Every structure is written in structure tokens, then in C-alpha cells.
PDB file of C-alpha atoms and ligand atoms in Angstrom:
ATOM      1  CA  UNK A 253     194.007 257.360 175.394  1.00 87.00           C
ATOM      2  CA  UNK A 254     191.731 257.803 178.482  1.00 94.00           C
ATOM      3  CA  UNK A 255     192.740 260.164 181.302  1.00 96.00           C
ATOM      4  CA  UNK A 256     190.381 260.241 184.250  1.00 98.00           C
ATOM      5  CA  UNK A 257     190.289 262.273 187.476  1.00 98.00           C
ATOM      6  CA  UNK A 258     188.549 260.445 190.382  1.00 98.00           C
ATOM      7  CA  UNK A 259     187.468 263.003 192.836  1.00 98.00           C
ATOM      8  CA  UNK A 260     185.570 262.933 196.172  1.00 98.00           C
ATOM      9  CA  UNK A 261     185.816 263.448 199.945  1.00 98.00           C
ATOM     10  CA  UNK A 262     188.121 261.368 202.124  1.00 98.00           C
ATOM     11  CA  UNK A 263     186.753 257.797 202.219  1.00 98.00           C
ATOM     12  CA  UNK A 264     184.494 258.241 199.191  1.00 98.00           C
ATOM     13  CA  UNK A 265     185.995 255.220 197.526  1.00 98.00           C
ATOM     14  CA  UNK A 266     188.541 256.846 195.099  1.00 98.00           C
ATOM     15  CA  UNK A 267     191.258 254.227 195.765  1.00 98.00           C
ATOM     16  CA  UNK A 268     188.848 251.289 195.663  1.00 98.00           C
ATOM     17  CA  UNK A 269     187.232 252.342 192.320  1.00 98.00           C
ATOM     18  CA  UNK A 270     190.626 253.400 190.772  1.00 98.00           C
ATOM     19  CA  UNK A 271     192.019 249.877 191.197  1.00 98.00           C
ATOM     20  CA  UNK A 272     188.938 248.467 189.307  1.00 98.00           C
ATOM     21  CA  UNK A 273     189.072 251.110 186.583  1.00 98.00           C
ATOM     22  CA  UNK A 274     192.866 250.676 186.080  1.00 97.00           C
ATOM     23  CA  UNK A 275     192.427 246.971 185.751  1.00 97.00           C
ATOM     24  CA  UNK A 276     189.568 247.042 183.308  1.00 96.00           C
ATOM     25  CA  UNK A 277     190.804 249.847 181.050  1.00 95.00           C
ATOM     26  CA  UNK A 278     194.608 249.307 181.373  1.00 94.00           C
ATOM     27  CA  UNK A 279     195.264 252.681 182.920  1.00 95.00           C
ATOM     28  CA  UNK A 280     198.156 253.714 185.260  1.00 96.00           C
ATOM     29  CA  UNK A 281     196.750 254.501 188.679  1.00 97.00           C
ATOM     30  CA  UNK A 282     198.402 257.542 190.175  1.00 98.00           C
ATOM     31  CA  UNK A 283     197.304 258.138 193.761  1.00 98.00           C
ATOM     32  CA  UNK A 284     199.001 261.186 195.253  1.00 98.00           C
ATOM     33  CA  UNK A 285     198.235 259.826 198.807  1.00 98.00           C
ATOM     34  CA  UNK A 286     200.021 256.575 197.904  1.00 98.00           C
ATOM     35  CA  UNK A 287     202.968 258.455 196.388  1.00 97.00           C
ATOM     36  CA  UNK A 288     203.381 260.492 199.579  1.00 98.00           C
ATOM     37  CA  UNK A 289     202.939 257.383 201.861  1.00 97.00           C
ATOM     38  CA  UNK A 290     205.733 255.743 199.726  1.00 97.00           C
ATOM     39  CA  UNK A 291     207.996 258.686 200.377  1.00 97.00           C
ATOM     40  CA  UNK A 292     207.151 258.421 204.173  1.00 97.00           C
ATOM     41  CA  UNK A 293     207.922 254.654 204.150  1.00 97.00           C
ATOM     42  CA  UNK A 294     211.282 255.330 202.441  1.00 98.00           C
ATOM     43  CA  UNK A 295     212.114 258.073 205.015  1.00 98.00           C
ATOM     44  CA  UNK A 296     212.993 260.641 202.396  1.00 98.00           C
ATOM     45  CA  UNK A 297     213.091 264.410 203.140  1.00 98.00           C
ATOM     46  CA  UNK A 298     209.858 264.858 201.286  1.00 97.00           C
ATOM     47  CA  UNK A 299     208.314 261.965 203.243  1.00 98.00           C
ATOM     48  CA  UNK A 300     209.347 263.437 206.588  1.00 98.00           C
ATOM     49  CA  UNK A 301     207.858 266.831 205.621  1.00 98.00           C
ATOM     50  CA  UNK A 302     204.634 265.267 204.259  1.00 98.00           C
ATOM     51  CA  UNK A 303     204.183 263.042 207.351  1.00 97.00           C
ATOM     52  CA  UNK A 304     203.854 266.108 209.622  1.00 97.00           C
ATOM     53  CA  UNK A 305     201.016 267.481 207.443  1.00 98.00           C
ATOM     54  CA  UNK A 306     199.204 264.254 206.601  1.00 98.00           C
ATOM     55  CA  UNK A 307     199.008 263.139 210.170  1.00 97.00           C
ATOM     56  CA  UNK A 308     197.308 266.494 211.100  1.00 97.00           C
ATOM     57  CA  UNK A 309     194.939 266.169 208.108  1.00 98.00           C
ATOM     58  CA  UNK A 310     196.513 269.147 206.315  1.00 98.00           C
ATOM     59  CA  UNK A 311     197.206 269.316 202.583  1.00 98.00           C
ATOM     60  CA  UNK A 312     200.840 269.343 201.302  1.00 98.00           C
ATOM     61  CA  UNK A 313     201.744 272.499 199.327  1.00 98.00           C
ATOM     62  CA  UNK A 314     200.571 272.725 195.709  1.00 98.00           C
ATOM     63  CA  UNK A 315     204.074 273.148 194.209  1.00 98.00           C
ATOM     64  CA  UNK A 316     205.413 270.013 195.855  1.00 98.00           C
ATOM     65  CA  UNK A 317     202.582 267.765 194.898  1.00 98.00           C
ATOM     66  CA  UNK A 318     202.464 269.116 191.333  1.00 98.00           C
ATOM     67  CA  UNK A 319     206.173 268.422 190.912  1.00 97.00           C
ATOM     68  CA  UNK A 320     205.825 264.849 192.252  1.00 97.00           C
ATOM     69  CA  UNK A 321     202.876 264.096 189.939  1.00 97.00           C
ATOM     70  CA  UNK A 322     204.588 265.621 186.931  1.00 96.00           C
ATOM     71  CA  UNK A 323     207.566 263.225 187.463  1.00 95.00           C
ATOM     72  CA  UNK A 324     205.207 260.317 187.399  1.00 94.00           C
ATOM     73  CA  UNK A 325     203.419 261.459 184.240  1.00 93.00           C
ATOM     74  CA  UNK A 326     206.793 261.834 182.460  1.00 91.00           C
ATOM     75  CA  UNK A 327     208.003 258.397 183.735  1.00 91.00           C
ATOM     76  CA  UNK A 328     205.015 256.702 182.014  1.00 88.00           C
ATOM     77  CA  UNK A 329     204.994 258.855 178.863  1.00 80.00           C
ATOM     78  CA  UNK A 330     204.276 256.726 175.828  1.00 74.00           C
ATOM     79  CA  UNK A 331     203.959 253.484 177.883  1.00 70.00           C
ATOM     80  CA  UNK A 332     200.337 253.378 178.875  1.00 79.00           C
ATOM     81  CA  UNK A 333     196.676 253.733 177.698  1.00 90.00           C
ATOM     82  CA  UNK A 334     196.191 256.719 179.986  1.00 94.00           C
ATOM     83  CA  UNK A 335     196.036 257.582 183.689  1.00 96.00           C
ATOM     84  CA  UNK A 336     193.593 257.559 186.592  1.00 98.00           C
ATOM     85  CA  UNK A 337     194.369 260.399 188.887  1.00 98.00           C
ATOM     86  CA  UNK A 338     193.259 259.642 192.452  1.00 98.00           C
ATOM     87  CA  UNK A 339     193.453 262.295 195.083  1.00 98.00           C
ATOM     88  CA  UNK A 340     194.683 264.931 192.596  1.00 98.00           C
ATOM     89  CA  UNK A 341     193.658 267.745 191.975  1.00 98.00           C
ATOM     90  CA  UNK A 342     192.644 268.881 195.400  1.00 98.00           C
ATOM     91  CA  UNK A 343     192.796 272.585 194.732  1.00 98.00           C
ATOM     92  CA  UNK A 344     191.841 274.722 191.720  1.00 97.00           C
ATOM     93  CA  UNK A 345     195.565 275.520 191.261  1.00 98.00           C
ATOM     94  CA  UNK A 346     196.226 271.755 190.964  1.00 98.00           C
ATOM     95  CA  UNK A 347     193.401 271.354 188.526  1.00 97.00           C
ATOM     96  CA  UNK A 348     194.791 273.992 186.260  1.00 97.00           C
ATOM     97  CA  UNK A 349     198.274 272.512 186.573  1.00 98.00           C
ATOM     98  CA  UNK A 350     196.965 269.081 185.622  1.00 98.00           C
ATOM     99  CA  UNK A 351     195.520 270.445 182.330  1.00 97.00           C
ATOM    100  CA  UNK A 352     198.894 272.094 181.563  1.00 97.00           C
ATOM    101  CA  UNK A 353     200.953 268.973 182.415  1.00 95.00           C
ATOM    102  CA  UNK A 354     198.750 266.849 180.228  1.00 94.00           C
ATOM    103  CA  UNK A 355     198.863 269.345 177.349  1.00 94.00           C
ATOM    104  CA  UNK A 356     202.712 269.419 177.608  1.00 91.00           C
ATOM    105  CA  UNK A 357     202.714 265.637 177.067  1.00 86.00           C
ATOM    106  CA  UNK A 358     200.220 265.832 174.162  1.00 87.00           C
ATOM    107  CA  UNK A 359     197.300 264.507 176.300  1.00 89.00           C
ATOM    108  CA  UNK A 360     194.080 265.879 177.682  1.00 93.00           C
ATOM    109  CA  UNK A 361     191.620 264.931 180.488  1.00 96.00           C
ATOM    110  CA  UNK A 362     188.677 262.809 179.277  1.00 95.00           C
ATOM    111  CA  UNK A 363     186.417 262.659 182.369  1.00 96.00           C
ATOM    112  CA  UNK A 364     186.208 263.780 185.964  1.00 98.00           C
ATOM    113  CA  UNK A 365     184.188 261.445 188.234  1.00 98.00           C
ATOM    114  CA  UNK A 366     182.946 262.909 191.468  1.00 98.00           C
ATOM    115  CA  UNK A 367     182.180 260.195 193.998  1.00 98.00           C
ATOM    116  CA  UNK A 368     179.328 261.380 196.230  1.00 98.00           C
ATOM    117  CA  UNK A 369     178.794 259.786 199.691  1.00 98.00           C
ATOM    118  CA  UNK A 370     176.797 260.912 202.766  1.00 98.00           C
ATOM    119  CA  UNK A 371     179.124 262.409 205.400  1.00 97.00           C
ATOM    120  CA  UNK A 372     178.035 259.920 208.185  1.00 97.00           C
ATOM    121  CA  UNK A 373     178.913 257.053 205.843  1.00 98.00           C
ATOM    122  CA  UNK A 374     182.333 258.513 205.018  1.00 98.00           C
ATOM    123  CA  UNK A 375     183.166 258.744 208.729  1.00 98.00           C
ATOM    124  CA  UNK A 376     181.931 255.152 209.353  1.00 98.00           C
ATOM    125  CA  UNK A 377     183.955 253.736 206.483  1.00 98.00           C
ATOM    126  CA  UNK A 378     187.182 255.608 207.526  1.00 98.00           C
ATOM    127  CA  UNK A 379     186.879 254.613 211.119  1.00 97.00           C
ATOM    128  CA  UNK A 380     186.305 251.051 210.091  1.00 97.00           C
ATOM    129  CA  UNK A 381     189.402 251.127 207.761  1.00 97.00           C
ATOM    130  CA  UNK A 382     191.455 252.758 210.556  1.00 96.00           C
ATOM    131  CA  UNK A 383     191.251 249.444 212.576  1.00 96.00           C
ATOM    132  CA  UNK A 384     193.600 247.851 210.131  1.00 97.00           C
ATOM    133  CA  UNK A 385     195.045 250.446 207.721  1.00 94.00           C
ATOM    134  CA  UNK A 386     197.838 251.791 209.942  1.00 92.00           C
ATOM    135  CA  UNK A 387     197.205 255.204 208.424  1.00 95.00           C
ATOM    136  CA  UNK A 388     198.057 258.063 210.867  1.00 94.00           C
ATOM    137  CA  UNK A 389     195.105 260.051 209.473  1.00 97.00           C
ATOM    138  CA  UNK A 390     192.399 257.423 210.003  1.00 97.00           C
ATOM    139  CA  UNK A 391     191.271 258.596 213.472  1.00 96.00           C
ATOM    140  CA  UNK A 392     188.126 260.593 214.237  1.00 97.00           C
ATOM    141  CA  UNK A 393     189.903 263.891 214.990  1.00 97.00           C
ATOM    142  CA  UNK A 394     191.946 263.807 211.855  1.00 98.00           C
ATOM    143  CA  UNK A 395     189.087 262.589 209.697  1.00 98.00           C
ATOM    144  CA  UNK A 396     186.986 265.564 210.787  1.00 98.00           C
ATOM    145  CA  UNK A 397     189.875 267.885 209.884  1.00 98.00           C
ATOM    146  CA  UNK A 398     190.262 266.224 206.495  1.00 98.00           C
ATOM    147  CA  UNK A 399     186.536 266.674 205.886  1.00 98.00           C
ATOM    148  CA  UNK A 400     186.676 270.396 206.821  1.00 98.00           C
ATOM    149  CA  UNK A 401     189.589 271.005 204.450  1.00 98.00           C
ATOM    150  CA  UNK A 402     187.783 269.057 201.715  1.00 98.00           C
ATOM    151  CA  UNK A 403     184.709 271.258 202.046  1.00 98.00           C
ATOM    152  CA  UNK A 404     186.665 274.541 202.152  1.00 97.00           C
ATOM    153  CA  UNK A 405     189.586 274.005 199.806  1.00 97.00           C
ATOM    154  CA  UNK A 406     188.885 270.953 197.666  1.00 98.00           C
ATOM    155  CA  UNK A 407     185.111 271.121 196.841  1.00 97.00           C
ATOM    156  CA  UNK A 408     185.536 274.313 194.639  1.00 96.00           C
ATOM    157  CA  UNK A 409     187.417 272.070 192.178  1.00 97.00           C
ATOM    158  CA  UNK A 410     183.977 270.761 191.200  1.00 98.00           C
ATOM    159  CA  UNK A 411     183.046 274.182 189.689  1.00 96.00           C
ATOM    160  CA  UNK A 412     186.271 274.153 187.648  1.00 96.00           C
ATOM    161  CA  UNK A 413     185.284 270.884 186.027  1.00 97.00           C
ATOM    162  CA  UNK A 414     181.578 271.847 185.681  1.00 96.00           C
ATOM    163  CA  UNK A 415     182.696 274.986 183.817  1.00 93.00           C
ATOM    164  CA  UNK A 416     184.784 272.866 181.395  1.00 87.00           C
ATOM    165  CA  UNK A 417     182.029 270.233 180.918  1.00 86.00           C
ATOM    166  CA  UNK A 418     184.062 267.244 182.169  1.00 92.00           C
ATOM    167  CA  UNK A 419     182.090 266.762 185.453  1.00 97.00           C
ATOM    168  CA  UNK A 420     180.189 263.614 186.186  1.00 97.00           C
ATOM    169  CA  UNK A 421     178.481 262.792 189.518  1.00 97.00           C
ATOM    170  CA  UNK A 422     178.533 259.174 190.756  1.00 98.00           C
ATOM    171  CA  UNK A 423     176.729 257.971 193.893  1.00 97.00           C
ATOM    172  CA  UNK A 424     178.738 255.743 196.132  1.00 98.00           C
ATOM    173  CA  UNK A 425     176.141 255.450 198.934  1.00 98.00           C
ATOM    174  CA  UNK A 426     175.904 251.961 197.524  1.00 96.00           C
ATOM    175  CA  UNK A 427     178.039 248.844 197.026  1.00 98.00           C
ATOM    176  CA  UNK A 428     181.465 248.849 195.465  1.00 98.00           C
ATOM    177  CA  UNK A 429     180.043 246.831 192.587  1.00 98.00           C
ATOM    178  CA  UNK A 430     177.109 249.093 191.920  1.00 98.00           C
ATOM    179  CA  UNK A 431     179.372 252.173 191.967  1.00 98.00           C
ATOM    180  CA  UNK A 432     181.661 250.496 189.407  1.00 98.00           C
ATOM    181  CA  UNK A 433     178.733 249.646 187.196  1.00 98.00           C
ATOM    182  CA  UNK A 434     177.864 253.405 187.031  1.00 98.00           C
ATOM    183  CA  UNK A 435     181.441 254.269 186.216  1.00 98.00           C
ATOM    184  CA  UNK A 436     181.767 251.574 183.503  1.00 97.00           C
ATOM    185  CA  UNK A 437     178.608 252.880 181.792  1.00 97.00           C
ATOM    186  CA  UNK A 438     180.044 256.385 181.754  1.00 96.00           C
ATOM    187  CA  UNK A 439     183.461 255.423 180.450  1.00 96.00           C
ATOM    188  CA  UNK A 440     182.019 253.167 177.792  1.00 95.00           C
ATOM    189  CA  UNK A 441     179.664 255.805 176.530  1.00 92.00           C
ATOM    190  CA  UNK A 442     182.520 258.338 176.551  1.00 88.00           C
ATOM    191  CA  UNK A 443     184.647 255.936 174.434  1.00 80.00           C
ATOM    192  CA  UNK A 444     181.877 255.733 171.768  1.00 69.00           C
ATOM    193  CA  UNK A 445     182.073 259.522 171.131  1.00 68.00           C
TER     194      UNK A 445
HETATM  195  P1  AP5 B 583     194.655 260.346 200.213  1.00 84.87           P
HETATM  196  O1  AP5 B 583     195.386 259.140 200.390  1.00 84.87           O
HETATM  197  O2  AP5 B 583     194.248 260.758 198.808  1.00 84.87           O
HETATM  198  O3  AP5 B 583     193.351 260.301 201.144  1.00 84.87           O
HETATM  199  P2  AP5 B 583     191.846 260.843 201.056  1.00 84.87           P
HETATM  200  O4  AP5 B 583     191.495 261.634 199.910  1.00 84.87           O
HETATM  201  O5  AP5 B 583     191.597 261.358 202.354  1.00 84.87           O
HETATM  202  O6  AP5 B 583     191.085 259.587 200.739  1.00 84.87           O
HETATM  203  P3  AP5 B 583     191.201 258.099 201.245  1.00 84.87           P
HETATM  204  O7  AP5 B 583     192.347 257.443 200.562  1.00 84.87           O
HETATM  205  O8  AP5 B 583     191.172 258.078 202.725  1.00 84.87           O
HETATM  206  O9  AP5 B 583     189.788 257.494 200.755  1.00 84.87           O
HETATM  207  P4  AP5 B 583     189.372 257.040 199.326  1.00 84.87           P
HETATM  208  O10 AP5 B 583     188.493 258.036 198.660  1.00 84.87           O
HETATM  209  O11 AP5 B 583     190.575 256.526 198.490  1.00 84.87           O
HETATM  210  O12 AP5 B 583     188.486 255.802 199.680  1.00 84.87           O
HETATM  211  P5  AP5 B 583     188.791 254.202 199.738  1.00 84.87           P
HETATM  212  O13 AP5 B 583     188.631 253.564 198.421  1.00 84.87           O
HETATM  213  O14 AP5 B 583     190.105 253.976 200.487  1.00 84.87           O
HETATM  214  O15 AP5 B 583     195.384 261.583 200.860  1.00 84.87           O
HETATM  215  C1  AP5 B 583     195.898 261.490 202.156  1.00 84.87           C
HETATM  216  C2  AP5 B 583     196.618 262.820 202.489  1.00 84.87           C
HETATM  217  O16 AP5 B 583     197.761 263.032 201.636  1.00 84.87           O
HETATM  218  C3  AP5 B 583     195.784 264.084 202.405  1.00 84.87           C
HETATM  219  O17 AP5 B 583     194.985 264.286 203.532  1.00 84.87           O
HETATM  220  C4  AP5 B 583     196.879 265.113 202.207  1.00 84.87           C
HETATM  221  O18 AP5 B 583     197.508 265.416 203.388  1.00 84.87           O
HETATM  222  C5  AP5 B 583     197.869 264.396 201.312  1.00 84.87           C
HETATM  223  N1  AP5 B 583     197.601 264.596 199.915  1.00 84.87           N
HETATM  224  C6  AP5 B 583     197.229 263.643 199.025  1.00 84.87           C
HETATM  225  N2  AP5 B 583     197.030 264.170 197.804  1.00 84.87           N
HETATM  226  C7  AP5 B 583     197.257 265.517 197.915  1.00 84.87           C
HETATM  227  C8  AP5 B 583     197.133 266.595 197.016  1.00 84.87           C
HETATM  228  N3  AP5 B 583     196.757 266.422 195.729  1.00 84.87           N
HETATM  229  N4  AP5 B 583     197.416 267.805 197.454  1.00 84.87           N
HETATM  230  C9  AP5 B 583     197.789 268.026 198.731  1.00 84.87           C
HETATM  231  N5  AP5 B 583     197.899 267.048 199.668  1.00 84.87           N
HETATM  232  C10 AP5 B 583     197.569 265.815 199.265  1.00 84.87           C
HETATM  233  O19 AP5 B 583     187.608 253.735 200.627  1.00 84.87           O
HETATM  234  C11 AP5 B 583     187.561 254.088 202.053  1.00 84.87           C
HETATM  235  C12 AP5 B 583     187.084 252.801 202.800  1.00 84.87           C
HETATM  236  O20 AP5 B 583     185.706 252.565 202.456  1.00 84.87           O
HETATM  237  C13 AP5 B 583     187.867 251.527 202.481  1.00 84.87           C
HETATM  238  O21 AP5 B 583     188.041 250.816 203.652  1.00 84.87           O
HETATM  239  C14 AP5 B 583     186.998 250.811 201.480  1.00 84.87           C
HETATM  240  O22 AP5 B 583     187.180 249.446 201.486  1.00 84.87           O
HETATM  241  C15 AP5 B 583     185.583 251.285 201.940  1.00 84.87           C
HETATM  242  N6  AP5 B 583     184.616 251.366 200.813  1.00 84.87           N
HETATM  243  C16 AP5 B 583     184.848 251.990 199.561  1.00 84.87           C
HETATM  244  N7  AP5 B 583     183.735 251.939 198.801  1.00 84.87           N
HETATM  245  C17 AP5 B 583     182.791 251.310 199.626  1.00 84.87           C
HETATM  246  C18 AP5 B 583     181.429 250.975 199.337  1.00 84.87           C
HETATM  247  N8  AP5 B 583     180.780 251.269 198.236  1.00 84.87           N
HETATM  248  N9  AP5 B 583     180.761 250.314 200.361  1.00 84.87           N
HETATM  249  C19 AP5 B 583     181.404 250.035 201.491  1.00 84.87           C
HETATM  250  N10 AP5 B 583     182.646 250.310 201.807  1.00 84.87           N
HETATM  251  C20 AP5 B 583     183.296 251.007 200.879  1.00 84.87           C
HETATM  252 MG1   MG B 584     192.625 256.715 198.717  1.00 84.87          MG
END
């Protein structure tokens, strides 16, 4: 059982690397951004509420996102090799809730991977993606807001994982392939323990 948090600023490559990790290690990829965009596409009450926040670059409230994620963990209980959590946790409250949710299901977090990318590169990658993504938050004004919230609200999550010795820094100022090589090395050495 391998449970991994992939962490990092908007555009740091969480989604891209999660797909590769899930494929190689047989994990269920849970992206809270994708879960919310799915609610928006279905036009649910949650989706309508989330859309107003996402398009401004704000976070959705902790209690809502924790409840949504918990439902997904329960849905897959007993049917997978583990999870890769992408875009969650984004606050210290969410990080504590994740440990509790995993413990309630007899699981624990193996590794936290912090994807580190230069700010100018993050902006360039998101602006480039915005040309085709159709995402309401991939425009310069909203990207800057997302980055500000990341620095103020989300970055402190790093200290939570450093204090519990599950933190691992990964540079993604490089290619997708090189970043994945670093991640594979870490996961493979973790599995040997
Ligand atoms: P979410 O969907 O999680 O967005 P995000 O964190 O802002 O991150 P992105 O998905 O934009 O980027 P990414 O890190 O996945 O990078 P990607 O691989 O796509 O959240 C969206 C919103 O939902 C939030 O703002 C919030 O409102 C809400 N939300 C979600 N979770 C929440 C939570 N837990 N609590 C509260 N609210 C929540 O890569 C980016 C681009 O770069 C791609 O085009 C990719 O092809 C390219 N790329 C990737 N790696 C490389 C590389 N090495 N070289 C060149 N290009 C690369
Ligand atoms: Mg993503």
C-alpha cells in the first residue's frame, strides 16, 4: 500500500506527474481540482458554488473539500494499491484531516512530494496551457491570485510534513521525464524500507 501526496504551486506539474505515478504503481489518482471541475461540468449545487470560487482563484472551504475527498477514499476502499492525492491538502487543516481519514480506513501516508518550480516558469506554463485548457482560472490575473494564495495559505503545509518526516523536495524546473525519474527513485527506495 502506497499513499502519496503530490504538492506544489499552481502549474508545478502535479497533474502531469500524478498520471505517470498512478500508471506505474497502480495507484488511484484523486485530484481535488478534477473532482470539482467534474461537479461544475455536471451542474450540481456544489459545482455551481465551487465555480464562483475557482474562477476567482480562491480556495473552496475546507469542510466541503474534506467531505468530497473522504467519499472518494471510501468508494475505493479495499480496491486499490493506494492513492495519489493531487491538489490536496492545501491547508494545514486539510493535512491533518487527511491523516485522520487514512487512519480511519487503516491506511497511512507514505510520502509527500513537493514539486518545486521557479515562479516565472509556473506562469509561463499556465499561460501556455490556458490557450487550450478551457479552464476559467488559466488567465494571468487569476494565476497571480492563485500564486498569492498558494504562498500565504498552502505553503505552510510544507512545515507540517517536514515535522512528520514525510517531506521530499523534487525539482521540476526540468523536463517531465527528468522529474519523473527523480520521483521513481524516491518511491522505489521507499518501497525497499
Ligand atoms: P487544481 O486543479 O488543483 O489546480 P492547481 O493546484 O492550481 O494546479 P494546476 O492543476 O493548474 O497545475 P498542476 O500542478 O496540476 O500542473 P500540470 O501538471 O497541469 O485546483 C484548481 C482550483 O480548485 C483551486 O484554485 C481551488 O479553487 C480549487 N481546489 C482544488 N483543490 C482544493 C483544495 N484541496 N482545497 C480548496 N480548494 C481546492 O502542469 C501545468 C502545465 O505545465 C501543463 O500544461 C503541463 O503540460 C506543463 N508541464 C508540466 N510539467 C512540465 C515540465 N516539466 N516541463 C514543461 N511543461 C510542463
Ligand atoms: Mg492539476
